[in-house]
Amino acid sequence: RRVTSLIQYAMKVEKAMFETATSREEYYQLLAEKIYRIRKELEQRRMMKSAMESKRPMGGLPGEAGMPNGEPMQQFFGGQQPGGDVRYSLPPTPLGSQAIPSVGGGSPKPPSSADLPLGSQPPFPLPPTPTSGLDADKKKDAILNRQHSKLMSPPSVPHTPFQTPSDQKPFGGVPSVKNEVQSESSPAPPSGPASVSKTLPDGSGKAELDQPFPSVPAVATPSQFTVSSVKAPPSSVKAGEPFSEAPLPGSRPSSPGMEVEPGASPIVKKQSKIQPDPALRKVFSAEELDLALRPVLEAVWNQDPESYPFRQPVDPKSLGIPDYFEIIRRPMDLGTMSRRLEEGDYKSPWEFCKDMWLMFDNAWLYNKKTSRVYKYCSKLSEVFDQNIDDAMKSLGYCCGRRFTFHPQVLYCYGKPLCTIPRDTCYYGHKNRFGKYVYCPKCFFEIPGDSISVGDDPMTATSIPKNAFKELKNDSIDYEEMVECIHCGREVHKICVLHHDLIWPDGYQCDKCLKAKGTARKESRFSAKRLPTTKLSSVLEERVNNFLRIQDADAGEITVRVVSSSDKTLDTRTNMRERFAGEFPEQFPYRTKAMFVFEEIDGNDVCFFGMHVQEYGSDCQAPNTRRVYISYLDSVHFFRPRHLRTQVYHELLIGYLQFCKDNGFLTAHIWACPPRVGDDYIFHCHPAEQKIPKPKRLVEWYKKMLDTAKAQGVILDYKDIIQHCTDEGITSVTKIPYFEGDFWLNVIEETIKELEARERKASEQAAGKGRHPKKAGSTRSKSRRMNPKARIGGDDVSQKIFQAIHKDKEECFVVTLQPPAAAVSSPLPGTTDPD
C-alpha cells in the first residue's frame, strides 16, 4: 500500500510539473528541483529527528511541546503558523543580485518585482493573490514556486555539499533550520542577521522574512522556500485538465459551516509605491447622490401595481405574518430609502444599491416563488437593473450590478470521476492545508472512524469522521471590488479587468490617470507572449484573413496551443477482460488544448477553447489515424457578434485541414451540449448566454461540415451507425475507443449487466438442473424491439449498438481523405510539426 501511495504521489507531482512548465527544458528543470527539495527535506527531517532525540532527556527543543505529531515540514520552511502569522525563510542571495538597503541604514531589502527588468523574477516569492477555486490555488502556488526557482535554480556544474549547523535559532516557537553553502571560494558569511517585516492586511500580525544572509556562494543553489499548496481532486470531466488555473479575479468559493477558508494561502499585501493624491479624493454630497439616484428610485416606485407592497415598511400584525421579523432580520422598503436619500444618510452610491438589493432579497426569501409579491419583486429588480447602470456611470463607477457566481460542481475525494452537483449535500472538512469533500456515498463507504487525507503519503494525516460537517453545495459568491488609490471609488475587478498579480501596486481608475497625466502600466501577461506553434500559426492566419475579407471591425485574433502532451488511454477493466486478446490494452495519443484571444480595448479577451486527441499511425486499430474533438467551449465576447459563428467554424475547419495535411484519415465529433450547471472548459459563463439544445447543436456542426466539404477540406461525413454499416462493423472491438467518449461507460455497464445476468442464469441452472430460457427470450425480445439497430455480433455488441442508435445523430464520423486501402501507394506516417 505504501508503494502504491508513493507511485500515485509521484504521478501527481509529475503531472503538476508538466502543466506548470512552458517548455521541455523547464519541465525537466522543475522535476529536478522538486526531487532535490524532497531529498533535502527528508535529510533535514532525519537531522531534526536525531537532534530531538539527543536533546529530549534535557527537556527537548524549544517549542517542541506544542508541536502535534505528524506536523508537516512546511512549519519549518514557511507556511502558515498556528497563530495566524505567515513566515518565510529568505533564500540565499543569487548571483548577480544586490540587496537594496532600507531607508535609515536598516536591514537590506530584497528588490521588488517593479525594480527588476522586464521578464526577470524577484529573488523572493511574490505575494499570492486571492483567486477562485481549489484548482486555482494549486496552480497559483505552482506558479509562485516556479517564479522563485527560475532565479535560484542551480547551473549545470557540480554542487557543493550542504551542511546544516548545529546551532538552531528558535523561530516563533518552532526551530528554524538555516542552510548554508560551504565552499572554499566563498567568503565567510556576515555575522549580523537581516530581516524584513511586513504588516498583514488585517493588521493582526506580521509576515517576517527572518534569515541570516549567507555569503554569495560560488554556485547558486535552489531555494528552500516552500508554499503550502492546496491539492484539488483531479478533474476528469469536461472542465479541461490543462486549464485548472484561476479565471478572472473573483471571490473565493465558500461553504456554510466551515470555519477556515478553503485553500487559503498566506497573503502579504505589498505596500504600494503609488502615493494617493488627496486632491483627487472624491466625497459625494447629499445633493449629488440625490440628483443621480432619485430617478432610479422613482423608476422603481412608479411601477404599478408591482411597487405597492414595497412603498412602506412591512407591518406583520396587519398582514397576519407574525414570524416575519424572525426570518427577516434587516427589513427595508422604498419609503425608507427615499427618506435616507433625502436626508443624506448615504455616503456612497453603493450603500443605496445595497439597500435596494436587501429589499429584493428579503422579499425573495420570505415569499414563495408562486406568490404575487415574489413576482412583483422580480419585476422591480429588472427595472432597477435597467436604470442603475447609467446613474452609477454618471458618478464615475463601472456599473450598478451585483455579479454573482453560482456554486460549482465539486469533485469528491473518494473515487475518480465522482462529483458533487449543485444544490446537493456533501461532507466537508477544512484545515490550514486544504479542503476535503466527500459525497455521502463515498463518505459512508470508507471503513473505520477516520479518513486519511493528503496527497503526500509521507505527510498524510488522519481526520476523524465526526470532524466532517454535513453541508450543501449552494453557496453563492460575489465578484470582488477594488478601490481606486486616489479617488476611493469601488469598482468590480471584472469590469475594469484588474488583477493584483499584474498590478500589485493597486488600482488607478481612468479618470484619475487622466487627471494626473499618466497612463496605466502595461500588462506583461499577454497572449502574444505565449509560445507559438505551427498549428497556432495556421489557425491564426486563417481567422485573421477571413476577418480581413469580411472587412469586419474586429480586433486582432491570437491563437495559442497552451498544452500538448503524449498520454496513454488504458482500456477499461470489463472491456479488457471480456475481449482479452481481441482488443488492445492501451492506446497512445497526443492531447492538445488551444485557446483563442481577441484584442478588445487593449486587452486580450479569451473567447474560445478546444481540446483534441490525436491518435497517429503508430496507434493500434481501431484508433489508427483518427482525431477526436473532445471538448469545445466558448463565451460570447467576440466582436462583432454577427460573425461569431463563422469564426468558430473557421477555427474548426482550419484544424481539420491541419490534421488532413499531417496524415490523419478520420475525425470524430460528439455533439453533446453541457447540462445546466456544468462548464466544459471555461470556469463560468455569462448568465445571458444560453445553452444550445442537442438538435440545434447538431445542426450547428452540420453547417460547419457542409462548409468544409464545399471547400474541399473533407470528403464526407455521416453518423456513427451509418459508418458502422458502410464499413461492415459488427463487433464492439472495431468501434474507435476514445478517452472521455460516452460509449466507454456504456460498454462497461453493458458488460457488467450481461455478466450479472449470465451469473444469475448459471446459478438458477445449477439449482434447478435445467437451463433457464428467460434470459434468452428477453434478449430475443430486445432484438425485435430495435430492428434498425441490429447489426450483428455478440450480445455485448448488440447492446452497444442499441445504445448508440438512440444518439447516433450526435456522433459524427468525418472522412478527411480516402482510406489507405483505396490508395495505390502506402500512406506516410502521421506527423506533428510541433
Coordinates of C-alpha atoms in Angstrom, one line a residue, residues 41 45 49 52 56 64 66-76 431-433 436 453-454 456-463:
E41 CA 13.5 17.9 3.2
R45 CA 13.8 15.7 8.9
K49 CA 14.6 13.9 14.5
M52 CA 15.2 16.0 19.1
R56 CA 14.9 15.0 24.7
E64 CA 8.7 21.0 21.0
G66 CA 3.4 22.5 21.3
M67 CA 4.0 20.5 18.2
P68 CA 1.4 17.9 17.2
N69 CA 2.6 14.5 16.0
G70 CA 2.9 14.3 12.2
E71 CA 3.1 18.1 11.7
P72 CA 4.1 18.7 8.1
M73 CA 7.5 20.2 7.5
Q74 CA 6.0 23.3 6.0
Q75 CA 6.0 24.6 9.5
F76 CA 9.8 24.7 9.4
N431 CA -7.9 23.0 7.8
R432 CA -4.9 25.1 7.0
F433 CA -3.7 22.6 4.4
Y436 CA -11.6 17.9 1.7
V453 CA -6.2 12.7 3.6
G454 CA -3.3 14.3 1.9
D456 CA 1.8 13.2 0.0
P457 CA 1.8 9.8 1.7
M458 CA 4.8 11.0 3.8
T459 CA 2.7 13.7 5.4
A460 CA -0.9 12.2 5.1
T461 CA -3.0 12.9 8.2
S462 CA -5.9 11.1 9.6
I463 CA -9.1 13.1 10.3

